[in-house]
Amino acid sequence: MTVGTLIVAAGSGERFGGHKQFERIGGVSLLDSAIAQARSVSNQIVVALPLGYELPESTPELIYTFGGATRTGSVANAFRVLGDDVEYVLVHDAARPFASPALFERVVAALARGCAAVVPAISSVDTLKVVEGGMVRQTLDRSSIVRVQTPQGFARKVLAEVVEAEQDATDEAAIAEQLGYPVTIVAGEELAAKITLRSDLDRWRIPRVGLGFDIHPFDPDGGGDLVLAGEHFGPPGLVGHSDGDCLAHAVADAILGAAGIGGIGDLFPDTDPALRGANSMVLLGECLDAIAAKGYQIHSIDATIIAEHPRLGPSLGALGRALGTVLAAPVLVKAKRAEGLGALGAGLGVATFVVATVL
Ligand code: CTP
Ligand code: MG
């Protein structure tokens, strides 16, 4: 059987407050997640994008086209470019990025059994009531009520008639039903929930963790000031290509690692002469821009500085605030001595460990 999936991604996301289909979770846009989930059952995928959007390059298996002013218009536009050999058509919302391949397979299996139209549905675990003006008017029998999701499946001929009907509806199955086709239910899943409001993203954001470490020796000649999070502690300074700010460097490594980008050296190689004496807090701001460009925001930073001297206790709050100002995130900075052990214990340098979580 040949299956084509139409992914409607041409909405304006009014309730969300912007084009939600391009919003990223875990570094991947909702649309790209939906495409990835649909791939295993689809011989061809057609994506309907907002008018005026720069269309990515199409391949025979993945075609991008423009949607319409209504959802049904978007389905119609995508249907128009679907390959002639496609026998079964799925219609899926880009706003349901995590509908599982198993759900796609259930819908396709029902079509293969000869069903004209198929919708995934889940029953309501909550009691359902009809309300009016803030008052309950009626309590419904929830056993006969389901919530319907996508992907919805159709025999090609059925979807062709749905499109020709030129009616607008929140789902295509409603039009198939009006046309008199039987609409079959398969088990839906909570994973296939639709993202409608910005707050719907919260349940999907899984924190990612990054570890940063840095160590610099003190300059035996005294050098400049010891610099931590841009704050100066007087000489001796640390040896380093930039300002030797090993706290800022470890924070940068932690956030870049959490975002899956790499380390500070990947963005700012220490062979770059332009970075000699560079202000590491400025570089840290650029690392923040890099993780933001991947769709991440910092959730928390926890740092530990290991230094025999100077005494950092009274300054830790200021260090946390300095980092927090650059990163617009809560930052905790702690300090420890190495109890005389090893080079750090001998006071030859400073090391920092940082754990960052990003969402
Ligand atoms: N959709 C579409 N073309 C439209 C309207 C909606 O392709 N003219 C798509 C959306 O991009 C989304 C899916 O239909 O993937 C479900 O619609 P909905 O959740 O309502 O998304 P939006 O219309 O973008 O949001 P809103 O109604 O809040 O504006
Ligand atoms: Mg809409």
XYZ file of C-alpha atoms and ligand atoms in Angstrom:
389
model
C 0.000 0.000 0.000
C 1.194 3.505 -0.763
C 0.706 6.049 2.020
C 1.021 9.809 1.756
C 0.952 12.109 4.805
C -0.166 15.727 4.591
C 1.268 17.752 7.462
C -0.641 20.989 7.931
C 1.687 23.661 9.248
C 0.239 26.815 7.735
C -1.599 28.196 10.759
C -0.715 31.510 12.361
C -0.755 30.235 15.950
C -2.931 33.055 17.241
C -3.656 31.393 20.579
C 0.019 30.461 20.968
C 1.197 33.969 20.116
C 3.195 33.168 16.978
C 4.091 30.441 14.504
C 4.208 27.501 16.927
C 5.138 25.014 14.194
C 8.658 26.516 14.141
C 9.035 26.589 17.942
C 11.758 24.213 19.093
C 11.688 21.577 21.785
C 14.993 19.831 22.447
C 16.524 21.800 19.593
C 14.069 20.466 16.973
C 11.073 22.382 15.619
C 7.580 20.991 16.200
C 7.228 20.654 12.438
C 10.482 18.709 12.013
C 9.493 16.411 14.893
C 6.128 15.750 13.244
C 7.864 14.978 9.933
C 10.278 12.583 11.670
C 7.424 10.734 13.420
C 5.465 10.394 10.160
C 8.356 9.075 8.083
C 8.208 5.388 8.968
C 4.680 4.874 7.542
C 4.809 7.425 4.722
C 5.984 6.886 1.156
C 5.548 10.605 0.659
C 5.052 13.586 2.975
C 3.618 16.931 1.858
C 4.012 19.879 4.235
C 1.775 22.966 3.954
C 3.599 26.085 5.180
C 2.349 29.634 5.801
C 2.032 31.870 2.748
C 5.106 34.018 2.210
C 7.340 31.588 4.070
C 10.527 30.662 2.220
C 9.902 27.070 1.168
C 12.737 24.616 1.887
C 13.876 22.519 -1.059
C 11.533 19.602 -1.796
C 12.525 16.023 -2.586
C 10.214 13.388 -4.129
C 9.584 12.013 -0.599
C 9.213 15.360 1.179
C 7.396 18.155 -0.634
C 6.879 21.655 0.758
C 4.039 23.799 -0.504
C 1.932 26.724 0.689
C -1.149 26.246 2.831
C -4.372 28.206 2.667
C -6.245 30.692 4.819
C -8.162 27.892 6.535
C -7.028 24.505 7.757
C -9.131 22.756 5.140
C -7.615 25.073 2.513
C -4.164 23.941 3.651
C -5.208 20.294 3.345
C -6.559 21.004 -0.161
C -3.292 22.647 -1.277
C -1.180 19.797 0.057
C -3.516 17.194 -1.452
C -3.120 18.815 -4.867
C 0.612 18.048 -5.043
C 0.375 14.530 -3.619
C 1.778 11.831 -5.921
C -0.765 10.059 -8.170
C 0.265 6.645 -6.847
C -0.718 7.395 -3.241
C -3.712 5.255 -2.232
C -4.130 6.183 1.436
C -3.760 9.668 2.847
C -3.053 10.710 6.413
C -3.676 14.275 7.559
C -1.586 15.345 10.527
C -1.162 18.561 12.537
C 2.361 19.940 12.801
C 1.148 21.055 16.230
C 1.154 17.393 17.385
C 4.911 16.812 17.172
C 5.115 13.661 19.289
C 2.343 11.462 17.898
C 4.201 8.152 17.898
C 5.033 6.011 14.856
C 2.905 3.310 16.554
C -0.130 5.619 16.350
C 0.550 6.293 12.670
C 0.735 2.524 12.169
C -2.625 1.940 13.907
C -4.299 4.424 11.580
C -2.666 2.888 8.506
C -3.615 -0.636 9.648
C -7.285 0.403 9.895
C -7.137 1.864 6.365
C -5.555 -1.381 5.151
C -8.554 -3.237 6.619
C -10.762 -1.161 4.321
C -11.945 1.650 6.602
C -12.942 4.792 4.669
C -11.927 7.252 7.375
C -10.004 6.671 10.612
C -9.429 8.905 13.639
C -7.399 8.312 16.803
C -9.453 9.017 19.896
C -8.980 8.999 23.647
C -11.669 8.877 26.254
C -12.001 11.634 28.796
C -10.876 10.727 32.293
C -12.487 13.918 33.576
C -16.222 14.389 33.987
C -17.579 16.550 31.209
C -20.122 19.298 31.772
C -21.963 21.792 29.631
C -21.571 25.302 31.036
C -23.090 28.648 30.310
C -22.242 32.001 31.852
C -19.979 30.404 34.444
C -22.678 27.953 35.580
C -23.046 24.236 34.988
C -26.093 23.472 32.860
C -25.684 19.735 32.367
C -23.393 16.796 33.161
C -22.668 14.626 30.144
C -22.341 10.870 29.974
C -18.617 10.767 29.337
C -18.631 7.083 28.322
C -19.879 8.036 24.858
C -17.574 11.030 24.383
C -14.017 10.943 23.044
C -11.335 13.476 22.166
C -10.128 13.137 18.597
C -6.557 13.637 17.439
C -4.465 13.356 14.306
C -3.090 11.635 12.195
C -6.483 11.003 10.595
C -6.525 8.511 7.741
C -8.611 8.421 4.571
C -8.931 6.316 1.476
C -7.734 8.678 -1.243
C -11.183 8.965 -2.859
C -12.756 9.941 0.467
C -10.259 12.728 1.111
C -10.718 13.933 -2.471
C -14.436 14.391 -1.736
C -13.689 16.052 1.607
C -11.463 18.570 -0.176
C -14.017 19.162 -2.939
C -16.701 19.894 -0.327
C -14.769 23.122 0.402
C -16.114 23.346 3.916
C -14.061 24.490 6.862
C -13.875 22.260 9.908
C -11.443 21.676 12.758
C -10.814 18.191 11.386
C -11.318 16.468 8.052
C -13.142 13.504 9.580
C -16.051 15.832 10.442
C -16.528 16.564 6.737
C -16.203 12.866 5.807
C -18.873 12.156 8.416
C -21.193 14.803 6.914
C -20.641 13.232 3.506
C -21.984 10.003 4.965
C -18.766 8.019 5.326
C -18.296 5.790 8.356
C -15.511 7.135 10.566
C -13.646 4.454 12.499
C -11.957 5.040 15.844
C -8.505 3.690 16.753
C -6.813 4.157 20.134
C -5.236 7.590 20.402
C -2.510 8.553 22.867
C -1.649 11.415 25.212
C 1.654 11.778 23.338
C -0.324 13.020 20.357
C -1.691 15.996 22.332
C -1.880 19.240 20.392
C 0.150 22.284 21.309
C -2.254 25.201 21.279
C -1.108 27.599 24.009
C 2.473 28.534 24.859
C 2.005 26.898 28.267
C 1.372 23.558 26.482
C 5.113 23.474 25.737
C 5.981 23.167 29.418
C 5.069 19.493 29.691
C 7.405 18.621 26.832
C 10.473 20.530 27.855
C 12.902 18.008 29.304
C 15.878 19.598 31.013
C 19.233 18.847 29.458
C 22.304 18.837 31.654
C 25.812 20.041 30.811
C 29.046 19.761 32.777
C 31.742 22.405 32.561
C 35.253 22.180 33.953
C 38.211 24.528 33.714
C 41.570 24.848 35.401
C 44.283 27.508 35.076
C 47.636 27.844 36.869
C 48.513 31.085 38.645
C 51.032 33.137 36.699
C 54.385 32.565 38.522
C 55.393 36.140 37.609
C 52.305 37.613 39.234
C 50.774 38.682 35.918
C 47.555 40.687 36.011
C 44.570 40.254 38.307
C 42.798 37.036 39.122
C 39.495 37.417 37.219
C 36.438 35.318 38.077
C 33.061 36.059 36.444
C 34.539 39.389 35.335
C 35.267 40.435 38.979
C 38.875 41.359 39.808
C 40.655 39.911 42.857
C 44.111 41.445 42.359
C 47.361 39.594 41.483
C 48.515 36.934 40.969
C 46.428 36.367 37.852
C 45.805 33.104 36.063
C 47.704 32.095 32.927
C 45.325 31.974 29.990
C 44.908 33.037 26.394
C 41.949 35.300 27.180
C 41.574 36.918 30.606
C 41.917 33.440 32.191
C 38.444 33.659 33.758
C 38.106 29.980 34.584
C 34.665 30.446 36.168
C 33.208 32.072 33.039
C 34.878 29.399 30.874
C 33.435 26.489 32.842
C 29.971 28.087 32.788
C 30.278 28.502 29.016
C 31.295 24.845 28.620
C 28.388 23.720 30.783
C 25.701 25.638 28.859
C 27.182 24.778 25.455
C 27.428 21.122 26.484
C 23.832 21.063 27.715
C 22.679 22.480 24.379
C 24.706 19.840 22.514
C 26.885 22.471 20.839
C 30.305 21.504 22.203
C 32.741 23.494 24.289
C 33.918 27.103 24.440
C 37.011 26.133 22.380
C 34.724 25.169 19.472
C 33.296 28.680 19.347
C 36.410 30.594 20.383
C 39.620 28.680 19.539
C 42.555 29.647 21.765
C 44.648 29.886 18.597
C 42.646 32.983 17.549
C 44.901 36.034 18.110
C 41.818 38.267 18.276
C 40.876 36.566 21.541
C 44.124 37.461 23.344
C 43.128 39.089 26.612
C 39.446 38.869 25.607
C 36.778 39.575 28.215
C 35.373 36.114 28.937
C 32.055 37.535 30.170
C 31.519 38.989 26.672
C 32.343 35.576 25.175
C 29.888 34.016 27.645
C 27.161 36.348 26.356
C 27.896 35.053 22.841
C 27.634 31.455 24.092
C 24.206 32.355 25.478
C 23.214 33.666 22.034
C 24.397 30.361 20.510
C 22.226 28.257 22.807
C 19.270 30.621 22.369
C 19.637 30.226 18.584
C 19.114 26.485 19.122
C 15.935 27.207 21.080
C 17.298 26.611 24.591
C 17.028 28.744 27.671
C 19.031 28.339 30.860
C 17.148 26.856 33.780
C 19.884 26.787 36.443
C 23.636 27.031 36.965
C 25.489 25.539 39.918
C 29.214 26.288 40.159
C 32.002 25.271 42.529
C 35.382 27.015 42.545
C 38.339 25.140 44.020
C 40.981 27.568 45.222
C 43.301 27.748 48.250
C 43.504 31.526 47.870
C 42.216 34.200 47.773
C 39.317 33.892 50.254
C 36.257 33.881 48.009
C 33.464 33.435 50.567
C 32.492 37.120 50.862
C 32.436 37.532 47.054
C 30.387 34.484 46.045
C 27.081 36.374 45.958
C 28.612 39.010 43.682
C 30.007 36.308 41.360
C 26.583 34.671 41.094
C 24.929 38.023 40.385
C 27.534 38.928 37.726
C 26.930 35.638 35.905
C 23.175 35.868 36.452
C 23.101 39.332 34.861
C 24.833 38.104 31.687
C 22.839 34.863 31.497
C 19.460 36.112 32.759
C 19.228 32.957 34.888
C 19.676 31.910 38.512
C 23.341 31.170 39.246
C 24.743 29.700 42.442
C 28.503 29.949 43.079
C 30.224 28.031 45.889
C 33.896 27.752 46.852
C 36.015 24.971 48.342
C 39.608 24.499 49.362
C 41.521 21.425 48.169
C 42.744 20.732 51.736
C 46.399 20.764 50.731
C 45.973 17.931 48.245
C 47.743 18.016 44.892
C 48.594 21.073 42.836
C 45.349 22.850 43.702
C 45.969 22.181 47.380
C 49.432 23.659 46.970
C 47.745 26.835 45.699
C 49.242 26.607 42.203
C 46.019 27.369 40.376
C 42.227 27.545 40.367
C 39.731 24.964 39.059
C 35.986 25.259 38.552
C 33.210 22.720 38.079
C 29.830 23.828 36.758
C 26.573 21.987 36.139
C 24.038 23.731 33.914
C 20.498 22.705 33.057
C 18.830 24.118 29.963
C 15.261 23.735 28.741
N -3.271 24.984 10.014
C -2.949 25.126 8.678
N -3.532 26.117 7.935
C -4.403 26.976 8.495
C -4.751 26.860 9.859
C -4.166 25.835 10.605
O -2.134 24.360 8.150
N -4.915 27.938 7.743
C -2.609 23.942 10.803
C -1.756 24.506 11.938
O -0.478 24.921 11.458
C -1.683 23.350 12.905
C -2.972 22.585 12.653
O -3.540 23.119 11.466
O -0.584 22.502 12.664
C -3.934 22.682 13.835
O -4.433 23.999 13.924
P -4.347 24.952 15.197
O -3.882 24.209 16.376
O -5.623 25.699 15.259
O -3.124 25.920 14.777
P -3.175 27.453 14.375
O -4.315 27.712 13.462
O -1.809 27.818 13.896
O -3.435 28.143 15.788
P -4.586 29.224 16.151
O -5.908 28.582 15.823
O -4.392 29.464 17.614
O -4.309 30.446 15.307
Mg -6.406 27.343 14.124
